[in-house]
Short mmCIF file of C-alpha atoms and ligand atoms in Angstrom, two decimals:
data_model
loop_
_atom_site.label_atom_id
_atom_site.label_comp_id
_atom_site.label_asym_id
_atom_site.label_seq_id
_atom_site.Cartn_x
_atom_site.Cartn_y
_atom_site.Cartn_z
CA UNK Q 1 -66.54 214.49 275.25
CA UNK Q 2 -66.93 210.77 274.83
CA UNK Q 3 -68.90 208.98 272.11
CA UNK Q 4 -70.08 205.42 271.59
CA UNK Q 5 -70.49 203.59 268.31
CA UNK Q 6 -70.62 200.02 267.14
CA UNK Q 7 -68.49 198.12 264.73
CA UNK Q 8 -67.96 194.41 264.22
CA UNK Q 9 -65.13 191.93 263.83
CA UNK Q 10 -64.95 188.38 262.49
CA UNK Q 11 -63.09 185.52 264.02
CA UNK Q 12 -63.22 182.50 261.77
CA UNK Q 13 -66.65 182.93 260.22
CA UNK Q 14 -68.29 184.21 263.40
CA UNK Q 15 -69.01 187.89 263.86
CA UNK Q 16 -68.65 189.80 267.14
CA UNK Q 17 -69.99 193.21 268.09
CA UNK Q 18 -67.26 195.70 268.92
CA UNK Q 19 -67.89 198.83 270.97
CA UNK Q 20 -65.95 201.83 269.76
CA UNK Q 21 -65.48 204.55 272.36
CA UNK Q 22 -63.84 207.82 271.34
CA UNK Q 23 -62.83 210.33 274.00
CA UNK Q 24 -61.54 213.82 273.29
CA UNK Q 25 -60.12 215.78 276.19
CA UNK Q 26 -57.88 218.79 276.58
CA UNK Q 27 -54.21 218.02 276.76
CA UNK Q 28 -51.29 217.54 274.47
CA UNK Q 29 -52.42 216.46 270.98
CA UNK Q 30 -51.93 212.70 270.93
CA UNK Q 31 -54.08 210.19 269.14
CA UNK Q 32 -54.03 206.67 270.57
CA UNK Q 33 -56.05 203.59 269.84
CA UNK Q 34 -56.32 200.78 272.37
CA UNK Q 35 -57.65 197.31 271.71
CA UNK Q 36 -55.98 196.77 268.34
CA UNK Q 37 -52.70 194.99 267.74
CA UNK Q 38 -49.72 197.34 267.35
CA UNK Q 39 -49.17 197.33 263.61
CA UNK Q 40 -52.88 197.59 262.85
CA UNK Q 41 -53.18 200.57 265.24
CA UNK Q 42 -50.50 202.55 263.54
CA UNK Q 43 -51.87 201.98 260.07
CA UNK Q 44 -55.45 202.69 261.07
CA UNK Q 45 -54.43 205.88 262.91
CA UNK Q 46 -52.62 207.24 259.88
CA UNK Q 47 -55.52 206.50 257.56
CA UNK Q 48 -58.13 208.01 259.89
CA UNK Q 49 -56.17 211.26 260.39
CA UNK Q 50 -55.63 211.75 256.65
CA UNK Q 51 -59.17 210.74 255.71
CA UNK Q 52 -60.71 213.22 258.18
CA UNK Q 53 -58.48 216.07 257.03
CA UNK Q 54 -58.82 215.32 253.33
CA UNK Q 55 -62.60 215.17 253.64
CA UNK Q 56 -62.52 218.77 254.75
CA UNK Q 57 -63.09 218.31 258.49
CA UNK Q 58 -60.86 219.66 261.24
CA UNK Q 59 -58.84 217.03 263.02
CA UNK Q 60 -59.02 218.11 266.71
CA UNK Q 61 -55.62 219.13 268.10
CA UNK Q 62 -56.40 217.53 271.47
CA UNK Q 63 -55.86 214.32 273.38
CA UNK Q 64 -57.84 211.63 271.55
CA UNK Q 65 -58.25 208.11 272.89
CA UNK Q 66 -60.18 205.44 271.03
CA UNK Q 67 -60.96 202.14 272.71
CA UNK Q 68 -62.12 199.04 270.84
CA UNK Q 69 -63.78 196.62 273.23
CA UNK Q 70 -63.74 193.80 274.11
CA UNK Q 71 -59.97 193.77 273.99
CA UNK Q 72 -59.62 189.99 273.92
CA UNK Q 73 -61.23 189.55 270.52
CA UNK Q 74 -58.52 189.45 267.92
CA UNK Q 75 -59.05 192.29 265.47
CA UNK Q 76 -57.53 192.65 262.09
CA UNK Q 77 -57.36 195.07 259.23
CA UNK Q 78 -59.09 198.29 258.37
CA UNK Q 79 -62.63 197.23 259.28
CA UNK Q 80 -62.74 199.78 262.13
CA UNK Q 81 -61.45 202.89 260.32
CA UNK Q 82 -64.90 204.27 259.62
CA UNK Q 83 -66.20 203.77 263.16
CA UNK Q 84 -63.07 205.40 264.59
CA UNK Q 85 -63.36 208.41 262.27
CA UNK Q 86 -67.07 208.80 263.02
CA UNK Q 87 -66.39 208.47 266.75
CA UNK Q 88 -63.92 211.33 266.58
CA UNK Q 89 -66.37 213.48 264.61
CA UNK Q 90 -69.12 212.76 267.18
CA UNK Q 91 -66.84 213.52 270.12
CA UNK Q 92 -65.74 216.78 268.56
CA UNK Q 93 -69.39 217.77 268.32
CA UNK Q 94 -69.59 217.66 264.55
CA UNK Q 95 -72.19 214.89 264.46
CA UNK Q 96 -74.96 214.50 267.05
CA UNK Q 97 -74.56 211.60 269.48
CA UNK Q 98 -78.06 210.30 268.97
CA UNK Q 99 -77.65 209.92 265.22
CA UNK Q 100 -75.17 207.07 265.70
CA UNK Q 101 -77.22 205.12 268.23
CA UNK Q 102 -77.87 201.47 267.27
CA UNK Q 103 -75.78 201.98 264.15
CA UNK Q 104 -72.91 199.76 263.19
CA UNK Q 105 -70.26 201.32 260.95
CA UNK Q 106 -67.85 199.21 258.94
CA UNK Q 107 -65.29 200.16 256.37
CA UNK Q 108 -61.66 200.82 255.62
CA UNK Q 109 -60.76 204.42 254.74
CA UNK Q 110 -58.32 205.45 252.10
CA UNK Q 111 -56.20 208.55 252.74
CA UNK Q 112 -58.53 210.73 250.67
CA UNK Q 113 -61.60 209.56 252.62
CA UNK Q 114 -62.97 206.93 250.22
CA UNK Q 115 -64.56 203.85 251.73
CA UNK Q 116 -62.90 200.64 250.69
CA UNK Q 117 -64.70 197.26 250.68
CA UNK Q 118 -63.74 194.89 253.49
CA UNK Q 119 -63.40 191.14 253.96
CA UNK Q 120 -65.89 189.16 256.00
CA UNK Q 121 -68.84 191.47 255.61
CA UNK Q 122 -71.43 188.73 255.04
CA UNK Q 123 -71.01 186.96 258.42
CA UNK Q 124 -71.15 190.41 260.04
CA UNK Q 125 -74.37 191.65 258.48
CA UNK Q 126 -76.03 188.29 259.08
CA UNK Q 127 -75.33 188.60 262.82
CA UNK Q 128 -76.20 192.24 263.46
CA UNK Q 129 -79.88 191.77 264.19
CA UNK Q 130 -79.20 189.41 267.06
CA UNK Q 131 -76.85 192.07 268.51
CA UNK Q 132 -79.77 194.52 268.54
CA UNK Q 133 -78.41 196.63 265.68
CA UNK Q 134 -80.94 198.11 263.26
CA UNK Q 135 -78.79 199.94 260.72
CA UNK Q 136 -75.41 199.28 259.20
CA UNK Q 137 -73.19 201.65 257.24
CA UNK Q 138 -70.92 199.87 254.78
CA UNK Q 139 -68.65 200.63 251.83
CA UNK Q 140 -70.42 200.91 248.49
CA UNK Q 141 -68.35 198.03 247.08
CA UNK Q 142 -69.80 195.62 249.67
CA UNK Q 143 -73.45 196.43 249.08
CA UNK Q 144 -74.45 193.41 246.99
CA UNK Q 145 -72.79 191.04 249.42
CA UNK Q 146 -74.53 192.76 252.35
CA UNK Q 147 -77.92 192.62 250.67
CA UNK Q 148 -78.08 188.89 251.45
CA UNK Q 149 -79.11 189.95 254.97
CA UNK Q 150 -82.71 191.06 254.78
CA UNK Q 151 -83.38 191.77 258.45
CA UNK Q 152 -81.36 194.97 258.71
CA UNK Q 153 -81.23 198.39 257.02
CA UNK Q 154 -78.15 198.71 254.84
CA UNK Q 155 -76.66 202.10 253.98
CA UNK Q 156 -73.78 201.90 251.50
CA UNK Q 157 -71.58 204.96 250.97
CA UNK Q 158 -68.66 205.82 248.73
CA UNK Q 159 -66.77 208.01 251.18
CA UNK Q 160 -66.60 209.62 254.60
CA UNK Q 161 -68.13 212.93 253.45
CA UNK Q 162 -71.32 211.25 252.20
CA UNK Q 163 -71.58 209.19 255.37
CA UNK Q 164 -71.34 212.31 257.53
CA UNK Q 165 -73.94 214.14 255.42
CA UNK Q 166 -76.30 211.21 255.89
CA UNK Q 167 -75.77 211.14 259.67
CA UNK Q 168 -76.32 214.89 259.85
CA UNK Q 169 -79.54 214.49 257.85
CA UNK Q 170 -78.20 216.72 255.10
CA UNK Q 171 -78.99 214.14 252.43
CA UNK Q 172 -81.90 211.72 252.29
CA UNK Q 173 -80.82 208.13 251.71
CA UNK Q 174 -83.02 205.05 251.54
CA UNK Q 175 -81.72 201.70 252.72
CA UNK Q 176 -80.27 199.56 249.95
CA UNK Q 177 -82.63 196.80 248.86
CA UNK Q 178 -80.76 195.40 245.87
CA UNK Q 179 -81.54 191.78 245.32
CA UNK Q 180 -78.84 189.20 245.62
CA UNK Q 181 -80.89 186.99 243.29
CA UNK Q 182 -80.23 189.07 240.19
CA UNK Q 183 -76.53 188.55 239.99
CA UNK Q 184 -75.91 188.16 236.31
CA UNK Q 185 -72.16 187.98 236.11
CA UNK Q 186 -72.20 184.46 237.57
CA UNK Q 187 -74.67 183.02 235.11
CA UNK Q 188 -72.09 182.64 232.39
CA UNK Q 189 -72.40 179.31 230.62
CA UNK Q 190 -69.56 176.88 231.39
CA UNK Q 191 -66.94 176.70 228.68
CA UNK Q 192 -66.24 172.99 229.08
CA UNK Q 193 -68.59 170.06 228.55
CA UNK Q 194 -68.59 166.30 229.03
CA UNK Q 195 -69.34 166.01 225.31
CA UNK Q 196 -65.69 167.08 224.71
CA UNK Q 197 -64.44 163.78 226.09
CA UNK Q 198 -63.92 160.92 223.67
CA UNK Q 199 -64.40 157.37 224.90
CA UNK Q 200 -63.81 156.86 228.64
CA UNK Q 201 -67.38 155.76 229.21
CA UNK Q 202 -66.64 154.06 232.51
CA UNK Q 203 -64.95 157.17 233.91
CA UNK Q 204 -67.68 159.48 232.67
CA UNK Q 205 -70.35 157.28 234.21
CA UNK Q 206 -68.34 157.10 237.46
CA UNK Q 207 -68.21 160.91 237.49
CA UNK Q 208 -71.99 160.95 237.11
CA UNK Q 209 -72.47 158.50 239.98
CA UNK Q 210 -70.01 160.44 242.18
CA UNK Q 211 -71.82 163.71 241.46
CA UNK Q 212 -75.24 162.18 242.08
CA UNK Q 213 -74.34 160.76 245.49
CA UNK Q 214 -71.62 163.21 246.57
CA UNK Q 215 -69.04 160.42 246.55
CA UNK Q 216 -65.30 160.98 246.58
CA UNK Q 217 -63.56 159.64 243.52
CA UNK Q 218 -60.02 158.82 242.43
CA UNK Q 219 -58.96 158.20 238.84
CA UNK Q 220 -55.81 156.25 238.09
CA UNK Q 221 -54.38 156.19 234.62
CA UNK Q 222 -51.42 157.07 232.41
CA UNK Q 223 -50.65 160.67 231.48
CA UNK Q 224 -52.88 162.06 228.76
CA UNK Q 225 -55.80 159.70 229.30
CA UNK Q 226 -58.14 162.55 230.15
CA UNK Q 227 -58.24 162.47 233.98
CA UNK Q 228 -57.80 166.21 234.38
CA UNK Q 229 -60.30 166.83 231.60
CA UNK Q 230 -62.93 164.71 233.33
CA UNK Q 231 -62.36 166.30 236.75
CA UNK Q 232 -62.72 169.82 235.34
CA UNK Q 233 -66.08 168.91 233.86
CA UNK Q 234 -67.60 167.64 237.10
CA UNK Q 235 -68.90 171.10 238.15
CA UNK Q 236 -70.94 171.16 234.93
CA UNK Q 237 -73.08 168.23 236.11
CA UNK Q 238 -73.44 168.99 239.82
CA UNK Q 239 -76.87 169.98 241.11
CA UNK Q 240 -77.37 173.71 241.80
CA UNK Q 241 -76.72 174.97 245.33
CA UNK Q 242 -79.64 175.75 247.59
CA UNK Q 243 -79.85 179.28 249.02
CA UNK Q 244 -78.64 178.02 252.42
CA UNK Q 245 -75.66 176.25 250.83
CA UNK Q 246 -74.86 179.41 248.89
CA UNK Q 247 -74.87 181.51 252.06
CA UNK Q 248 -72.64 178.98 253.89
CA UNK Q 249 -70.09 178.99 251.08
CA UNK Q 250 -70.23 182.76 250.64
CA UNK Q 251 -69.46 183.36 254.33
CA UNK Q 252 -66.23 181.39 253.96
CA UNK Q 253 -65.31 183.15 250.72
CA UNK Q 254 -66.16 186.49 252.30
CA UNK Q 255 -63.73 186.15 255.22
CA UNK Q 256 -61.10 184.98 252.73
CA UNK Q 257 -61.53 188.16 250.70
CA UNK Q 258 -62.67 186.25 247.62
CA UNK Q 259 -65.91 188.16 247.09
CA UNK Q 260 -65.10 190.86 244.56
CA UNK Q 261 -66.57 194.34 244.88
CA UNK Q 262 -70.11 194.26 243.53
CA UNK Q 263 -70.57 190.50 243.90
CA UNK Q 264 -73.10 188.98 246.25
CA UNK Q 265 -73.62 185.26 246.70
CA UNK Q 266 -71.43 182.48 245.40
CA UNK Q 267 -73.94 180.57 243.31
CA UNK Q 268 -71.80 178.06 241.44
CA UNK Q 269 -70.49 175.16 243.46
CA UNK Q 270 -66.82 175.89 244.13
CA UNK Q 271 -64.14 173.95 242.28
CA UNK Q 272 -60.80 174.29 244.04
CA UNK Q 273 -57.65 172.74 242.64
CA UNK Q 274 -54.68 173.61 244.85
CA UNK Q 275 -51.24 172.91 243.40
CA UNK Q 276 -49.34 169.92 244.75
CA UNK Q 277 -46.77 172.20 246.38
CA UNK Q 278 -49.49 173.53 248.69
CA UNK Q 279 -48.78 173.58 252.43
CA UNK Q 280 -50.96 171.84 254.98
CA UNK Q 281 -52.08 175.22 256.37
CA UNK Q 282 -53.13 176.40 252.92
CA UNK Q 283 -55.03 173.15 252.45
CA UNK Q 284 -56.66 172.85 255.86
CA UNK Q 285 -56.68 176.41 257.15
CA UNK Q 286 -55.10 178.04 260.18
CA UNK Q 287 -52.44 180.65 260.81
CA UNK Q 288 -52.17 183.27 263.54
CA UNK Q 289 -55.32 184.95 262.19
CA UNK Q 290 -57.00 181.66 261.29
CA UNK Q 291 -58.07 181.60 257.68
CA UNK Q 292 -60.13 178.96 255.90
CA UNK Q 293 -58.06 176.55 253.83
CA UNK Q 294 -58.80 175.04 250.43
CA UNK Q 295 -60.98 172.33 252.01
CA UNK Q 296 -63.29 175.06 253.35
CA UNK Q 297 -63.20 177.18 250.21
CA UNK Q 298 -64.42 174.00 248.49
CA UNK Q 299 -67.33 173.72 250.95
CA UNK Q 300 -70.42 172.43 249.10
CA UNK Q 301 -68.31 171.93 246.00
CA UNK Q 302 -65.31 170.03 244.68
CA UNK Q 303 -61.75 169.78 245.97
CA UNK Q 304 -59.68 168.51 243.06
CA UNK Q 305 -56.24 167.15 243.89
CA UNK Q 306 -54.56 166.50 240.56
CA UNK Q 307 -51.52 164.18 240.61
CA UNK Q 308 -52.26 163.11 244.18
CA UNK Q 309 -48.94 161.30 244.63
CA UNK Q 310 -47.08 164.57 244.08
CA UNK Q 311 -48.54 166.08 247.26
CA UNK Q 312 -46.46 165.81 250.41
CA UNK Q 313 -47.56 162.89 252.51
CA UNK Q 314 -48.11 164.97 255.65
CA UNK Q 315 -50.27 167.35 253.64
CA UNK Q 316 -52.42 164.45 252.46
CA UNK Q 317 -52.73 163.02 255.94
CA UNK Q 318 -54.32 166.21 257.31
CA UNK Q 319 -57.13 165.68 254.82
CA UNK Q 320 -58.42 162.71 256.76
CA UNK Q 321 -60.04 164.74 259.52
CA UNK Q 322 -62.16 167.04 257.30
CA UNK Q 323 -63.04 164.10 255.05
CA UNK Q 324 -64.42 162.36 258.11
CA UNK Q 325 -65.95 165.25 260.07
CA UNK Q 326 -66.87 167.69 257.26
CA UNK Q 327 -65.50 170.46 259.44
CA UNK Q 328 -62.04 171.81 260.29
CA UNK Q 329 -61.21 172.82 263.81
CA UNK Q 330 -58.37 175.25 264.44
CA UNK Q 331 -57.22 175.64 268.03
CA UNK Q 332 -55.83 178.94 269.19
CA UNK Q 333 -54.43 179.98 272.53
CA UNK Q 334 -57.71 181.49 273.67
CA UNK Q 335 -60.39 179.94 271.56
CA UNK Q 336 -61.21 177.25 269.08
CA UNK Q 337 -62.51 178.12 265.65
CA UNK Q 338 -64.16 175.91 263.14
CA UNK Q 339 -64.73 176.20 259.43
CA UNK Q 340 -67.20 174.02 257.54
CA UNK Q 341 -65.49 171.70 255.03
CA UNK Q 342 -67.99 169.47 253.31
CA UNK Q 343 -66.60 168.80 249.87
CA UNK Q 344 -66.40 166.14 247.22
CA UNK Q 345 -62.80 164.99 246.81
CA UNK Q 346 -61.82 164.27 243.23
CA UNK Q 347 -58.28 163.01 242.79
CA UNK Q 348 -56.11 161.73 239.98
CA UNK Q 349 -52.86 159.82 239.89
CA UNK Q 350 -50.61 157.84 237.61
CA UNK Q 351 -50.57 154.06 238.08
CA UNK Q 352 -46.80 153.99 238.67
CA UNK Q 353 -43.64 156.08 238.65
CA UNK Q 354 -43.18 156.04 234.88
CA UNK Q 355 -46.91 156.43 234.36
CA UNK Q 356 -47.51 153.60 231.91
CA UNK Q 357 -48.41 150.56 233.99
CA UNK Q 358 -51.29 148.91 232.11
CA UNK Q 359 -50.94 151.31 229.17
CA UNK Q 360 -51.72 149.70 225.78
CA UNK Q 361 -49.67 152.28 223.91
CA UNK Q 362 -46.45 152.34 225.90
CA UNK Q 363 -44.52 149.91 228.05
CA UNK Q 364 -44.08 150.40 231.79
CA UNK Q 365 -40.47 150.47 232.92
CA UNK Q 366 -41.12 150.03 236.64
CA UNK Q 367 -40.53 146.85 238.62
CA UNK Q 368 -43.06 145.44 241.07
CA UNK Q 369 -41.27 146.94 244.06
CA UNK Q 370 -41.36 150.42 242.50
CA UNK Q 371 -45.03 150.05 241.68
CA UNK Q 372 -45.92 148.99 245.23
CA UNK Q 373 -43.83 151.78 246.67
CA UNK Q 374 -45.45 154.32 244.39
CA UNK Q 375 -48.98 153.22 245.30
CA UNK Q 376 -48.16 153.27 249.01
CA UNK Q 377 -47.67 157.04 248.80
CA UNK Q 378 -51.41 157.22 249.35
CA UNK Q 379 -52.13 155.79 252.78
CA UNK Q 380 -54.77 153.14 253.37
CA UNK Q 381 -56.89 155.31 255.66
CA UNK Q 382 -57.02 158.09 253.05
CA UNK Q 383 -57.85 155.67 250.24
CA UNK Q 384 -60.48 154.18 252.50
CA UNK Q 385 -62.43 157.43 252.45
CA UNK Q 386 -62.74 157.38 248.67
CA UNK Q 387 -65.89 155.54 247.58
CA UNK Q 388 -65.18 155.38 243.87
CA UNK Q 389 -61.78 154.21 242.64
CA UNK Q 390 -61.42 153.66 238.92
CA UNK Q 391 -58.85 153.08 236.26
CA UNK Q 392 -58.80 155.48 233.32
CA UNK Q 393 -56.83 153.67 230.62
CA UNK Q 394 -55.12 155.44 227.75
CA UNK Q 395 -57.29 155.81 224.69
CA UNK Q 396 -56.17 153.74 221.74
CA UNK Q 397 -54.71 155.86 218.96
CA UNK Q 398 -57.64 155.20 216.62
CA UNK Q 399 -60.12 156.11 219.35
CA UNK Q 400 -58.52 159.53 219.48
CA UNK Q 401 -58.22 160.13 215.77
CA UNK Q 402 -61.52 158.69 214.54
CA UNK Q 403 -64.38 161.02 213.79
CA UNK Q 404 -66.89 158.19 214.09
CA UNK Q 405 -67.26 158.38 217.85
CA UNK Q 406 -70.38 157.10 219.50
CA UNK Q 407 -72.26 160.29 220.37
CA UNK Q 408 -71.10 161.73 223.68
CA UNK Q 409 -73.74 163.00 226.02
CA UNK Q 410 -73.67 166.66 226.96
CA UNK Q 411 -73.18 167.87 230.52
CA UNK Q 412 -76.72 169.22 230.44
CA UNK Q 413 -78.20 165.76 229.82
CA UNK Q 414 -76.13 164.16 232.57
CA UNK Q 415 -76.95 166.96 235.00
CA UNK Q 416 -80.69 166.34 234.67
CA UNK Q 417 -80.22 162.77 235.91
CA UNK Q 418 -77.93 163.91 238.71
CA UNK Q 419 -80.52 166.43 239.90
CA UNK Q 420 -83.28 163.80 239.90
CA UNK Q 421 -81.15 161.39 241.92
CA UNK Q 422 -80.20 164.13 244.39
CA UNK Q 423 -83.84 165.07 244.89
CA UNK Q 424 -84.57 161.48 245.89
CA UNK Q 425 -81.79 161.76 248.47
CA UNK Q 426 -83.00 165.13 249.82
CA UNK Q 427 -86.38 163.49 250.38
CA UNK Q 428 -84.81 160.37 251.96
CA UNK Q 429 -82.70 162.32 254.45
CA UNK Q 430 -85.26 165.07 255.13
CA UNK Q 431 -84.92 166.53 258.63
CA UNK Q 432 -81.46 165.04 259.14
CA UNK Q 433 -78.01 166.53 258.73
CA UNK Q 434 -77.33 164.23 255.78
CA UNK Q 435 -77.66 165.58 252.23
CA UNK Q 436 -76.49 162.73 250.06
CA UNK Q 437 -75.77 159.01 250.04
CA UNK Q 438 -72.03 159.47 250.52
CA UNK Q 439 -72.70 160.90 253.98
CA UNK Q 440 -74.55 157.83 255.24
CA UNK Q 441 -73.17 156.24 258.39
CA UNK Q 442 -73.58 152.60 259.46
CA UNK Q 443 -77.08 153.29 260.77
CA UNK Q 444 -78.35 154.77 257.52
CA UNK Q 445 -76.63 152.10 255.45
CA UNK Q 446 -78.50 149.48 257.43
CA UNK Q 447 -81.78 151.28 256.90
CA UNK Q 448 -81.53 152.34 253.26
CA UNK Q 449 -79.23 149.78 251.63
CA UNK Q 450 -81.26 146.62 252.02
CA UNK Q 451 -80.39 143.91 249.51
CA UNK Q 452 -82.56 141.05 248.36
CA UNK Q 453 -81.09 137.53 248.43
CA UNK Q 454 -79.93 137.68 244.82
CA UNK Q 455 -78.11 140.97 245.28
CA UNK Q 456 -76.60 139.77 248.55
CA UNK Q 457 -75.32 136.63 246.85
CA UNK Q 458 -73.80 138.66 244.04
CA UNK Q 459 -72.00 140.96 246.44
CA UNK Q 460 -70.75 138.04 248.52
CA UNK Q 461 -69.36 136.35 245.41
CA UNK Q 462 -67.70 139.54 244.24
CA UNK Q 463 -66.04 140.07 247.58
CA UNK Q 464 -64.75 136.48 247.67
CA UNK Q 465 -63.73 136.27 244.03
CA UNK Q 466 -62.14 139.68 243.67
CA UNK Q 467 -60.64 139.64 247.15
CA UNK Q 468 -62.12 142.91 248.30
CA UNK Q 469 -61.18 144.11 251.73
CA UNK Q 470 -63.90 144.14 254.35
CA UNK Q 471 -64.04 147.90 254.33
CA UNK Q 472 -65.06 147.88 250.68
CA UNK Q 473 -68.42 146.39 251.66
CA UNK Q 474 -70.07 149.57 252.96
CA UNK Q 475 -68.59 151.66 250.14
CA UNK Q 476 -70.12 149.36 247.53
CA UNK Q 477 -73.49 149.54 249.28
CA UNK Q 478 -73.48 153.34 249.34
CA UNK Q 479 -72.46 153.65 245.70
CA UNK Q 480 -75.05 151.01 244.74
CA UNK Q 481 -77.68 153.09 246.54
CA UNK Q 482 -76.77 156.07 244.33
CA UNK Q 483 -76.83 153.95 241.17
CA UNK Q 484 -80.31 152.73 242.14
CA UNK Q 485 -81.39 156.34 242.72
CA UNK Q 486 -80.10 157.31 239.27
CA UNK Q 487 -82.29 154.51 237.90
CA UNK Q 488 -85.20 155.72 240.05
CA UNK Q 489 -85.32 152.29 241.67
CA UNK Q 490 -86.44 152.09 245.31
CA UNK Q 491 -84.63 148.74 245.65
CA UNK Q 492 -80.96 148.05 245.13
CA UNK Q 493 -80.95 145.40 242.41
CA UNK Q 494 -78.15 142.99 241.43
CA UNK Q 495 -77.38 145.15 238.39
CA UNK Q 496 -76.72 148.12 240.68
CA UNK Q 497 -74.40 146.05 242.86
CA UNK Q 498 -72.58 144.81 239.76
CA UNK Q 499 -71.94 148.38 238.61
CA UNK Q 500 -70.81 149.52 242.06
CA UNK Q 501 -68.32 146.63 242.18
CA UNK Q 502 -66.72 148.00 238.99
CA UNK Q 503 -65.85 151.22 240.84
CA UNK Q 504 -63.55 149.34 243.21
CA UNK Q 505 -61.00 148.39 240.60
CA UNK Q 506 -58.10 149.33 242.87
CA UNK Q 507 -59.36 147.78 246.03
CA UNK Q 508 -58.31 144.21 245.42
N1 ADP J 601 -60.75 161.15 226.29
C1 ADP J 601 -60.28 162.22 225.67
N2 ADP J 601 -61.03 162.87 224.77
C2 ADP J 601 -60.57 163.96 224.14
N3 ADP J 601 -59.34 164.49 224.35
C3 ADP J 601 -58.54 163.88 225.23
C4 ADP J 601 -58.96 162.73 225.95
N4 ADP J 601 -57.97 162.35 226.78
C5 ADP J 601 -56.98 163.22 226.59
N5 ADP J 601 -57.31 164.15 225.69
C6 ADP J 601 -56.45 165.25 225.22
O1 ADP J 601 -55.21 165.14 225.91
C7 ADP J 601 -54.97 166.26 226.72
C8 ADP J 601 -54.45 165.83 228.09
O2 ADP J 601 -55.49 165.25 228.84
P1 ADP J 601 -55.51 165.34 230.40
O3 ADP J 601 -56.92 165.35 230.84
O4 ADP J 601 -54.67 166.45 230.86
O5 ADP J 601 -54.84 163.95 230.76
P2 ADP J 601 -54.34 163.43 232.17
O6 ADP J 601 -54.84 164.37 233.20
O7 ADP J 601 -54.95 162.07 232.29
O8 ADP J 601 -52.87 163.38 232.09
C9 ADP J 601 -56.27 166.99 226.81
O9 ADP J 601 -56.09 168.38 226.92
C10 ADP J 601 -56.98 166.62 225.55
O10 ADP J 601 -56.61 167.49 224.51
MG1 MG J 602 -53.65 165.50 234.42
ZN1 ZN J 603 -44.29 152.28 235.28
#
């Protein structure tokens, strides 16, 4: 007898419906699976046989063929174990055919029949309705993640035995309706705060402006000046993610296996800080089963590249495309996949090889040639995509030791201003694909960054006097727009231009 069931696979972050056909016929007892790559077949076959036996069912001593179609969709992992096991139990007459109609079954089996959580469940459950599926059976550990989809009935189970009892109507189970809103484990208060940082008012303000407008930022300064400290506190002042942003980010985390059992949505903006030894594939994504890279895991959040000059140059160069397009495209033999990658780049670097160029506390031992060579590690086109470029000088010894610091603002206070400025931008770019000032193109800059004569004059003078490159012009306008938004000013005033000019300290 032959049975039909549904399962699903993910390629990139897109889900596909997979038809699982299981045929049992008389003949020598062989169990073969077609439509899966070789190694995956063997492993899945072993797990399914053991799980069926150890759950107390007979494993038919007949010729069993399971086909996973379409064959040309690349399939990976244990996602299909449950549908294969159920298919065999239907074909052997243990479960009625009609009880698996319009059901999608997903889950990896352990040898004793337990259902293990799988990667990539969120993109799957969000797509099932459009495939005409009404019910989905999933591992218990995936239930909170799955509950984000509210247009489908979700049935989580701990093991194969329970699943079979449910399909045979031996137990009554109601669809899971847990709310993904009440996820308490993520609401832990951050342990770091901008109030921890002494001095560095320019850098702290620059971090506020960057967060308000979604601008990329690089900090240059000697070791120990607080660059890493500042970067790590940026998530504490970013505006909260919208539900849509949360779902986008969670899909990427889900296919990467970063959603822990019991978790649902990623609600905090991601903060990714890959080490400088990272490969370009780890950073950008790819591989034979294409996986999202750090730039995509940072989607809607921060990508922090500490000690930027330590990264390999070719690794840094691959950043240019996602910085420009906000998406990563991975080409495969048969198809092209894309992963969203809209992130705020925060970078830090030393001013020179020895680290002390411009340091008041220690002398720099580099010559001009070494300094130029060191700076040229970061290419012009990459630097060009960073709106805010500031120096973070070393604190003077007495600034560090004194207790009489001017009061530092808390992250909470700064965040309130950031949120207000972002709301102005959401309103400004309503019904467009732009979310914040940093994403403005030439057209939007022309429309929203209008300067009066005084401001124009000031900017012209600054460009002439400080020798800014032509490309700095648009960057200053965008940053000035954000500074004006922080001040709740519809117009960009000279004072806003003056502040924006300060954030181009390297671009001279
Ligand atoms: N502005 C500052 N306020 C308070 N502590 C600081 C400051 N700058 C540096 N520190 C101290 O020095 C340490 C090193 O700072 P870090 O942020 O790692 O510097 P950098 O990344 O610039 O090399 C911090 O862990 C902190 O203890
Ligand atoms: Mg550091
Ligand atoms: Zn030096």
